[in-house]
């Protein structure tokens, strides 16, 4: 197996094992088992579990940041609301494509010391700068204020992803619209149709928007055809 | 030492060690050392590390939920905006009073299996119900929709706390106002004075609201007297 292939195989397995077993419980053995390679193969890629964590963190952070920056670039010419929506949608898209990678990043985020903490700070800086440049266009904020706003927006996206994981049958697109709506007009001014779209009424007996208790078969069809 | 005292001493030490060393890396030995009691003393309180985690999780979750519900009860008669602000402020108050407890809860939140996961679900249900009853008054949402909104609001509060940890000198009260403002009127309609209050202008060379680049010595004095 070419070294590059083995390398990405090992790193991919490491992300999966770190995300599922935790940073401390993960061993080189369990990564070797997951990657279906020998332990010696892993030591051909990295020298230690610590280096494996560092390399995997760097790769996953890069992937996440690139995905967000690429999305921002693609939507740069759109109106403010569309850009705001695209930002949340990019985080959701990442979490859907790489759920283990996303879980791994959340684990890494609060590391306070060591090389991974430095990486996390670098990622935060990059995302903040990107957001700040977009918000500066809107005349909003720069520097630390932008950093705070970026932290809050990323926290909202993360919570939105969590909501789709916690409650089965939640429409991810509607959650993206919810987050966009909250940052646009607040929770109270929100278009009530967004709340109605969050949960197909028949997926959960206790769900629904106050006052909307109709459960028609046509909703089922709608839910089934939810676009990706 | 009376058993109740030893018990709370051990649990408090466990929360601290779990929060600082991670769930997997924590051992009964390290908790015994932190609590300055013998290992045998710990086994007088719980039978295993797993039970220690479960008991500590239960206590910390209860404390957090009680703190939020008590705050909600105290502010029940206030206008909607004040209630929304009090909700965020309660999370911030908890994180300030018990930073290790708050970090521990965040670790526990995403547990997917076992007794701690069941506990986390129970906590989510309790908070959602409390929020839903408040939102039902405002005619907003019930059931799963309320659960999604609760998840997003708690995520915002958590991100706000993180912002105060990441950026030194950030005014926590202003962050609470920021979160309240976002949920009330959105980010764009936000009172710009809130952004200006987030960071005392001289605490960070790169900070500030767009257009506000003045850094006068008088601000320094202000920053030094930032209230807790």
Coordinates of C-alpha atoms in Angstrom, one line a residue:
Chain A
X1 CA 0.0 0.0 0.0
X2 CA 1.5 3.4 -0.9
X3 CA 2.4 5.5 2.1
X4 CA -0.1 8.2 1.3
X5 CA -2.9 5.8 1.2
X6 CA -1.9 4.1 4.4
X7 CA -1.5 7.6 6.0
X8 CA -5.0 8.7 5.2
X9 CA -6.4 5.3 6.1
X10 CA -4.8 5.6 9.5
X11 CA -5.8 9.1 10.1
X12 CA -9.4 8.4 9.1
X13 CA -9.5 5.5 11.5
X14 CA -8.0 7.6 14.2
X15 CA -10.7 10.3 13.8
X16 CA -13.3 7.6 14.1
X17 CA -11.8 6.0 17.2
X18 CA -11.1 9.3 18.9
X19 CA -14.6 10.5 18.3
X20 CA -16.2 7.3 19.5
X21 CA -14.0 6.3 22.4
X22 CA -12.7 9.6 23.6
X23 CA -9.2 11.2 23.5
X24 CA -7.9 9.5 26.6
X25 CA -9.3 6.0 26.0
X26 CA -8.1 5.8 22.4
X27 CA -5.0 3.6 21.9
X28 CA -2.7 3.0 18.9
X29 CA -4.0 -0.6 19.1
X30 CA -7.6 0.3 18.7
X31 CA -6.8 2.6 15.8
X32 CA -4.7 -0.2 14.2
X33 CA -7.7 -2.5 14.6
X34 CA -10.1 0.0 13.1
X35 CA -7.8 0.7 10.1
X36 CA -7.1 -3.0 9.7
X37 CA -3.4 -2.4 9.6
X38 CA -0.6 -3.5 11.9
X39 CA 0.6 -1.4 14.8
X40 CA 3.9 -1.2 13.0
X41 CA 2.1 0.4 10.1
X42 CA 0.8 3.1 12.3
X43 CA 4.3 3.8 13.6
X44 CA 5.4 4.2 10.0
X45 CA 3.0 7.2 9.8
X46 CA 3.4 8.8 13.3
X47 CA 5.7 8.2 16.2
X48 CA 3.1 8.2 19.0
X49 CA -0.6 8.5 20.0
X50 CA 0.0 12.1 20.7
X51 CA 1.4 12.8 17.3
X52 CA -1.5 10.8 15.8
X53 CA -4.0 13.0 17.7
X54 CA -2.1 16.1 16.5
X55 CA -2.0 15.0 12.8
X56 CA -5.7 13.9 12.9
X57 CA -6.7 17.2 14.5
X58 CA -4.8 19.2 11.9
X59 CA -6.4 17.3 9.0
X60 CA -9.9 17.5 10.4
X61 CA -9.6 21.2 11.3
X62 CA -8.3 22.0 7.9
X63 CA -11.1 20.1 6.2
X64 CA -13.7 21.9 8.3
X65 CA -12.2 25.4 7.7
X66 CA -11.8 24.8 4.0
X67 CA -15.4 23.6 3.7
X68 CA -16.7 26.8 5.5
X69 CA -14.4 29.2 3.5
X70 CA -15.3 27.5 0.2
X71 CA -19.0 27.9 1.0
X72 CA -18.5 31.5 2.0
X73 CA -16.6 32.2 -1.3
X74 CA -19.4 30.5 -3.3
X75 CA -22.0 32.7 -1.7
X76 CA -20.0 35.9 -1.5
X77 CA -22.1 37.8 -4.1
X78 CA -25.5 36.9 -2.6
X79 CA -27.6 39.1 -0.3
X80 CA -26.9 39.2 3.4
X81 CA -29.7 36.8 4.4
X82 CA -28.6 34.2 1.8
X83 CA -25.0 34.5 3.1
X84 CA -26.1 34.0 6.7
X85 CA -28.1 30.9 5.7
X86 CA -25.2 29.5 3.7
X87 CA -22.9 29.8 6.7
X88 CA -25.2 27.7 8.9
X89 CA -25.9 25.3 6.0
X90 CA -22.1 24.7 5.5
X91 CA -21.7 23.6 9.2
X92 CA -24.7 21.3 8.8
X93 CA -23.4 19.9 5.5
X94 CA -20.1 19.1 7.2
X95 CA -21.7 17.4 10.2
X96 CA -23.9 15.3 7.8
X97 CA -20.9 14.3 5.6
X98 CA -18.5 13.7 8.4
X99 CA -20.4 13.0 11.7
X100 CA -17.4 11.4 13.3
X101 CA -15.2 14.3 12.2
X102 CA -17.6 16.8 13.5
X103 CA -17.8 15.0 16.9
X104 CA -14.0 14.9 17.0
X105 CA -13.8 18.7 16.4
X106 CA -16.2 19.4 19.2
X107 CA -14.0 17.3 21.5
X108 CA -10.9 19.1 20.5
X109 CA -12.4 22.6 20.7
X110 CA -12.2 22.9 24.5
X111 CA -8.6 21.6 24.8
X112 CA -6.8 24.2 26.8
X113 CA -3.2 23.2 26.5
X114 CA -0.8 21.6 24.1
X115 CA -0.5 21.6 20.3
X116 CA -4.2 20.8 19.8
X117 CA -5.2 23.9 21.8
X118 CA -2.9 26.0 19.6
X119 CA -4.5 24.4 16.5
X120 CA -8.0 25.2 17.8
X121 CA -7.0 28.8 18.4
X122 CA -5.7 29.1 14.9
X123 CA -8.9 27.7 13.5
X124 CA -10.9 30.1 15.6
X125 CA -8.8 33.0 14.3
X126 CA -9.2 31.9 10.6
X127 CA -13.0 31.5 10.9
X128 CA -13.3 34.8 12.9
X129 CA -11.3 36.7 10.2
X130 CA -13.5 35.3 7.5
X131 CA -16.7 36.2 9.3
X132 CA -15.3 39.6 10.3
X133 CA -14.6 40.4 6.7
X134 CA -18.1 39.5 5.8
X135 CA -19.5 41.4 8.7
X136 CA -17.3 44.4 8.1
X137 CA -19.1 44.7 4.7
X138 CA -22.3 44.8 6.6
X139 CA -20.7 47.4 8.8
X140 CA -21.0 45.4 11.9
X141 CA -17.9 44.4 13.9
X142 CA -14.2 43.7 13.7
X143 CA -11.6 42.2 16.0
X144 CA -12.6 40.7 19.3
X145 CA -16.3 41.7 18.8
X146 CA -16.3 39.6 15.6
X147 CA -14.6 36.8 17.5
X148 CA -17.4 36.8 20.0
X149 CA -20.1 36.9 17.3
X150 CA -18.3 34.0 15.4
X151 CA -18.2 32.0 18.6
X152 CA -21.9 32.5 19.2
X153 CA -22.8 31.7 15.5
X154 CA -20.7 28.5 15.5
X155 CA -22.3 27.6 18.8
X156 CA -25.8 28.1 17.3
X157 CA -24.9 25.9 14.3
X158 CA -23.5 23.2 16.6
X159 CA -26.7 23.3 18.7
X160 CA -28.7 23.1 15.6
X161 CA -26.9 20.0 14.5
X162 CA -27.4 18.6 18.0
X163 CA -31.1 19.3 17.8
X164 CA -31.3 17.2 14.6
X165 CA -29.5 14.3 16.4
X166 CA -31.6 14.5 19.6
X167 CA -35.0 14.7 18.0
X168 CA -35.7 12.1 15.3
X169 CA -37.5 13.3 12.2
X170 CA -36.4 16.9 12.5
X171 CA -36.0 18.6 9.2
X172 CA -32.4 19.8 9.0
X173 CA -33.2 22.4 6.3
X174 CA -35.9 23.9 8.6
X175 CA -33.4 24.1 11.5
X176 CA -31.0 26.0 9.2
X177 CA -33.9 28.3 8.4
X178 CA -34.6 28.6 12.1
X179 CA -31.0 29.6 12.9
X180 CA -31.0 32.1 10.0
X181 CA -34.3 33.5 11.1
X182 CA -33.2 34.0 14.7
X183 CA -30.0 35.9 13.6
X184 CA -32.1 37.9 11.1
X185 CA -35.2 39.0 13.1
X186 CA -35.0 37.2 16.4
X187 CA -37.1 34.4 17.8
X188 CA -40.3 36.4 18.3
X189 CA -40.4 38.0 14.9
X190 CA -39.7 34.6 13.3
X191 CA -41.9 33.4 10.4
X192 CA -44.1 30.8 12.2
X193 CA -44.1 28.6 9.1
X194 CA -40.4 27.8 9.9
X195 CA -41.5 26.4 13.3
X196 CA -44.2 24.4 11.6
X197 CA -41.6 22.9 9.2
X198 CA -39.2 21.8 11.9
X199 CA -41.0 18.5 12.7
X200 CA -43.3 16.7 10.3
X201 CA -46.4 16.6 12.6
X202 CA -46.8 12.8 12.6
X203 CA -43.2 11.8 13.5
X204 CA -43.8 12.5 17.2
X205 CA -47.1 12.5 19.1
X206 CA -46.0 15.4 21.3
X207 CA -44.5 17.6 18.6
X208 CA -46.0 20.5 16.8
X209 CA -46.5 24.2 16.9
X210 CA -49.0 25.6 19.3
X211 CA -52.4 25.7 17.6
X212 CA -51.4 23.5 14.8
X213 CA -52.6 20.0 15.5
X214 CA -53.6 19.0 12.1
X215 CA -51.9 15.8 10.9
X216 CA -52.6 15.2 7.3
X217 CA -51.2 12.4 5.2
X218 CA -50.0 15.0 2.7
X219 CA -47.4 16.1 5.4
X220 CA -46.0 12.6 5.4
X221 CA -45.3 12.8 1.7
X222 CA -43.7 16.2 2.1
X223 CA -41.4 14.8 4.9
X224 CA -40.5 11.9 2.8
X225 CA -39.4 14.1 -0.1
X226 CA -37.3 16.4 2.1
X227 CA -34.5 17.7 -0.1
X228 CA -30.9 16.9 0.8
Chain B
X1 CA -15.9 13.0 59.3
X2 CA -19.6 12.4 59.0
X3 CA -20.6 10.3 55.9
X4 CA -22.6 13.2 54.3
X5 CA -19.6 15.5 54.5
X6 CA -17.2 12.9 53.1
X7 CA -19.8 12.1 50.4
X8 CA -20.0 15.7 49.2
X9 CA -16.3 16.2 49.5
X10 CA -15.7 13.1 47.3
X11 CA -18.3 14.1 44.7
X12 CA -17.0 17.7 44.5
X13 CA -13.4 16.3 44.0
X14 CA -14.8 13.9 41.3
X15 CA -16.5 16.7 39.4
X16 CA -13.2 18.7 39.4
X17 CA -11.1 15.7 38.3
X18 CA -13.6 14.6 35.6
X19 CA -13.8 18.1 34.2
X20 CA -10.0 18.6 34.2
X21 CA -8.7 15.2 33.2
X22 CA -11.6 13.8 31.2
X23 CA -14.0 11.0 31.8
X24 CA -11.7 8.2 30.7
X25 CA -8.5 9.4 32.2
X26 CA -10.0 10.0 35.7
X27 CA -9.2 7.3 38.3
X28 CA -10.5 6.7 41.8
X29 CA -6.9 7.3 42.9
X30 CA -6.8 10.8 41.4
X31 CA -10.1 11.7 43.0
X32 CA -8.9 10.4 46.3
X33 CA -5.8 12.5 46.0
X34 CA -7.8 15.6 45.1
X35 CA -10.3 15.0 47.9
X36 CA -7.4 14.3 50.3
X37 CA -9.1 11.2 51.5
X38 CA -8.1 7.5 51.3
X39 CA -9.2 5.3 48.4
X40 CA -11.1 3.2 51.0
X41 CA -13.0 6.3 51.9
X42 CA -14.2 6.7 48.3
X43 CA -15.3 3.1 48.3
X44 CA -17.3 3.9 51.4
X45 CA -19.3 6.3 49.2
X46 CA -19.5 4.5 45.9
X47 CA -18.6 1.1 44.6
X48 CA -16.8 2.0 41.5
X49 CA -15.5 4.8 39.2
X50 CA -18.6 4.3 37.1
X51 CA -20.9 4.8 40.0
X52 CA -18.8 7.9 41.0
X53 CA -19.4 9.3 37.6
X54 CA -23.1 8.6 37.7
X55 CA -23.5 10.1 41.2
X56 CA -21.5 13.1 40.3
X57 CA -23.4 13.6 37.1
X58 CA -26.7 13.4 38.9
X59 CA -25.7 15.9 41.5
X60 CA -24.3 18.4 38.9
X61 CA -27.3 18.0 36.6
X62 CA -29.7 18.6 39.5
X63 CA -27.8 21.6 40.6
X64 CA -27.8 23.1 37.1
X65 CA -31.5 22.4 36.5
X66 CA -32.5 23.7 39.9
X67 CA -30.5 26.9 39.3
X68 CA -32.2 27.5 36.0
X69 CA -35.7 26.6 37.2
X70 CA -35.3 28.8 40.3
X71 CA -34.2 31.7 38.1
X72 CA -37.2 31.2 35.8
X73 CA -39.5 31.2 38.8
X74 CA -38.1 34.4 40.2
X75 CA -38.5 36.2 36.9
X76 CA -41.9 34.6 35.9
X77 CA -43.9 37.8 36.3
X78 CA -41.5 40.0 34.3
X79 CA -41.9 41.0 30.6
X80 CA -40.8 38.6 27.9
X81 CA -37.5 40.3 27.2
X82 CA -36.5 40.3 30.9
X83 CA -37.4 36.6 31.1
X84 CA -35.3 35.9 28.0
X85 CA -32.4 37.8 29.5
X86 CA -32.7 36.1 32.9
X87 CA -32.5 32.7 31.2
X88 CA -29.2 33.4 29.6
X89 CA -27.9 35.2 32.8
X90 CA -28.8 32.0 34.8
X91 CA -26.5 29.9 32.6
X92 CA -23.7 32.5 32.8
X93 CA -24.2 32.7 36.6
X94 CA -23.9 29.0 36.9
X95 CA -20.8 28.8 34.7
X96 CA -19.1 31.6 36.8
X97 CA -20.0 30.0 40.1
X98 CA -19.1 26.4 39.1
X99 CA -16.7 26.5 36.1
X100 CA -15.6 22.9 36.7
X101 CA -19.2 21.8 37.1
X102 CA -20.2 23.6 33.9
X103 CA -17.3 22.0 32.0
X104 CA -18.3 18.6 33.4
X105 CA -21.9 19.0 32.2
X106 CA -20.7 19.9 28.7
X107 CA -18.6 16.7 28.7
X108 CA -21.6 14.6 29.8
X109 CA -24.1 16.2 27.4
X110 CA -23.0 14.2 24.4
X111 CA -22.8 10.8 26.1
X112 CA -24.9 8.6 23.9
X113 CA -25.2 5.4 26.0
X114 CA -25.4 4.3 29.6
X115 CA -26.9 5.8 32.8
X116 CA -25.3 9.2 32.2
X117 CA -27.0 9.4 28.7
X118 CA -30.4 8.7 30.4
X119 CA -29.7 11.4 32.9
X120 CA -28.8 13.9 30.1
X121 CA -32.1 13.1 28.4
X122 CA -34.0 13.6 31.6
X123 CA -32.3 17.0 32.1
X124 CA -33.1 18.0 28.5
X125 CA -36.7 17.1 29.0
X126 CA -37.0 19.1 32.2
X127 CA -35.4 22.2 30.7
X128 CA -37.5 21.8 27.6
X129 CA -40.7 21.5 29.5
X130 CA -39.9 24.6 31.6
X131 CA -39.0 26.6 28.5
X132 CA -42.0 25.3 26.6
X133 CA -44.4 26.4 29.3
X134 CA -42.8 29.8 29.2
X135 CA -43.0 29.9 25.4
X136 CA -46.6 28.6 25.3
X137 CA -47.5 31.7 27.2
X138 CA -45.9 33.7 24.4
X139 CA -47.9 31.5 22.0
X140 CA -44.8 30.0 20.4
X141 CA -44.2 26.3 20.4
X142 CA -44.7 23.1 22.3
X143 CA -43.3 19.5 22.2
X144 CA -40.4 18.8 19.8
X145 CA -40.4 22.3 18.5
X146 CA -39.8 23.6 22.0
X147 CA -37.1 21.0 22.4
X148 CA -35.3 22.3 19.4
X149 CA -35.6 25.9 20.5
X150 CA -34.4 24.9 24.0
X151 CA -31.4 23.1 22.4
X152 CA -30.5 26.2 20.4
X153 CA -30.9 28.6 23.3
X154 CA -28.8 26.5 25.6
X155 CA -26.2 26.2 22.8
X156 CA -26.2 30.0 22.5
X157 CA -25.7 30.4 26.2
X158 CA -22.9 27.9 26.2
X159 CA -21.2 29.6 23.2
X160 CA -21.6 32.9 25.1
X161 CA -19.8 31.5 28.1
X162 CA -17.1 30.1 25.8
X163 CA -16.7 33.6 24.3
X164 CA -16.0 35.1 27.7
X165 CA -13.4 32.4 28.3
X166 CA -11.7 32.7 24.9
X167 CA -11.4 36.5 24.8
X168 CA -9.9 38.1 27.9
X169 CA -11.6 41.2 29.1
X170 CA -15.0 40.5 27.6
X171 CA -17.9 41.9 29.6
X172 CA -20.1 38.9 30.5
X173 CA -23.1 41.2 31.1
X174 CA -22.7 42.6 27.6
X175 CA -22.6 39.0 26.2
X176 CA -25.8 38.2 28.0
X177 CA -27.3 41.3 26.4
X178 CA -26.0 40.2 23.0
X179 CA -27.6 36.8 23.3
X180 CA -30.9 38.4 24.5
X181 CA -30.7 40.9 21.6
X182 CA -30.1 38.3 19.0
X183 CA -33.1 36.2 20.1
X184 CA -35.2 39.4 20.3
X185 CA -34.5 41.3 17.2
X186 CA -31.7 39.4 15.4
X187 CA -28.1 40.3 14.8
X188 CA -28.7 43.0 12.2
X189 CA -31.3 44.9 14.2
X190 CA -29.2 44.7 17.3
X191 CA -28.6 47.9 19.4
X192 CA -25.0 48.7 18.3
X193 CA -24.2 49.9 21.8
X194 CA -24.3 46.3 22.9
X195 CA -21.4 45.5 20.5
X196 CA -19.5 48.5 21.8
X197 CA -19.9 47.2 25.4
X198 CA -18.6 43.7 24.6
X199 CA -14.9 44.5 24.9
X200 CA -13.4 47.5 26.6
X201 CA -11.5 49.0 23.7
X202 CA -8.0 48.8 25.1
X203 CA -8.0 45.3 26.4
X204 CA -7.0 44.0 23.0
X205 CA -5.2 45.8 20.2
X206 CA -7.4 44.2 17.5
X207 CA -10.7 44.6 19.3
X208 CA -13.4 47.1 18.7
X209 CA -16.6 47.9 16.8
X210 CA -16.1 48.9 13.2
X211 CA -15.5 52.6 13.1
X212 CA -14.4 52.9 16.7
X213 CA -10.6 52.9 16.7
X214 CA -10.1 55.5 19.4
X215 CA -8.0 54.2 22.3
X216 CA -7.8 56.9 25.0
X217 CA -6.2 56.5 28.4
X218 CA -9.6 57.2 30.0
X219 CA -10.9 53.9 28.6
X220 CA -8.0 52.1 30.3
X221 CA -9.3 53.3 33.6
X222 CA -12.8 52.1 32.7
X223 CA -11.4 48.7 31.7
X224 CA -9.6 48.3 35.0
X225 CA -12.8 48.9 36.9
X226 CA -14.9 46.5 34.8
X227 CA -17.5 45.1 37.2
X228 CA -17.8 41.4 37.9

